[in-house]
Short mmCIF file of C-alpha atoms in Angstrom, two decimals:
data_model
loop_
_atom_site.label_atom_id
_atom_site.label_comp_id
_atom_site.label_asym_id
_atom_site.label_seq_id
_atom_site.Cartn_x
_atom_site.Cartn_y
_atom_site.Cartn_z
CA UNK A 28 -5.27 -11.74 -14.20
CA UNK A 29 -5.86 -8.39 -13.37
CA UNK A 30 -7.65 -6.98 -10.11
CA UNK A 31 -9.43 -3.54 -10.16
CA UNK A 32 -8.42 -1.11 -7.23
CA UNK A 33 -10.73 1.58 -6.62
CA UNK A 34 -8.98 4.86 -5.63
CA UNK A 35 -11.88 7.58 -5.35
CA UNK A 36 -14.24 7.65 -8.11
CA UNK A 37 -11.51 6.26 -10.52
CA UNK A 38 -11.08 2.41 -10.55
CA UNK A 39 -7.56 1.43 -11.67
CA UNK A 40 -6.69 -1.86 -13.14
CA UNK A 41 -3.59 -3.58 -11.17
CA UNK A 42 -1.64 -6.19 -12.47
CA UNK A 43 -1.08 -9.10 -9.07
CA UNK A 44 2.54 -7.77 -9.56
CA UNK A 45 2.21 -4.54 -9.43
CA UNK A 46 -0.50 -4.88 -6.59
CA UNK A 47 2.15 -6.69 -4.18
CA UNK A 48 4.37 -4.01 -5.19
CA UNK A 49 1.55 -1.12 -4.11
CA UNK A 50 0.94 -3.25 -1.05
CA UNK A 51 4.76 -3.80 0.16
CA UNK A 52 5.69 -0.31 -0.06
CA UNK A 53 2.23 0.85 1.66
CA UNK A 54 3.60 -2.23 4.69
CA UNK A 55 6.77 -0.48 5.13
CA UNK A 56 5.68 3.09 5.05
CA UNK A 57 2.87 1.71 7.99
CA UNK A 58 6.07 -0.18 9.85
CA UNK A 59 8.02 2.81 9.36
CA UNK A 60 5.61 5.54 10.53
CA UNK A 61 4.91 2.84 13.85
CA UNK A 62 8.21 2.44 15.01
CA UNK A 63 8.60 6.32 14.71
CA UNK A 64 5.84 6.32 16.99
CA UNK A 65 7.71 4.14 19.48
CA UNK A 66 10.94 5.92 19.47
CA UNK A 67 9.06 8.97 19.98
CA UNK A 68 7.21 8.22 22.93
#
């Protein structure tokens, strides 16, 4: 199965696997960038 992620005008066809992967790394850089946030203020 394959799912197709649009990224502009270009859609991209993602593998589940690699989509979990794309979505894990984009939840940690979010996490990351949020508890920056916190120690900052």
């Amino acid at each position: 199965i394959s799912y197709i992620l649009s990224l502009g005008d270009n859609a991209e066809v993602i593998k589940p696997q690699r989509l979990r992967t794309l979505l894990r790394k984009k939840a940690e850089k979010i996490t990351r960038l949020y508890k920056r946030d916190i120690q900052v203020s």
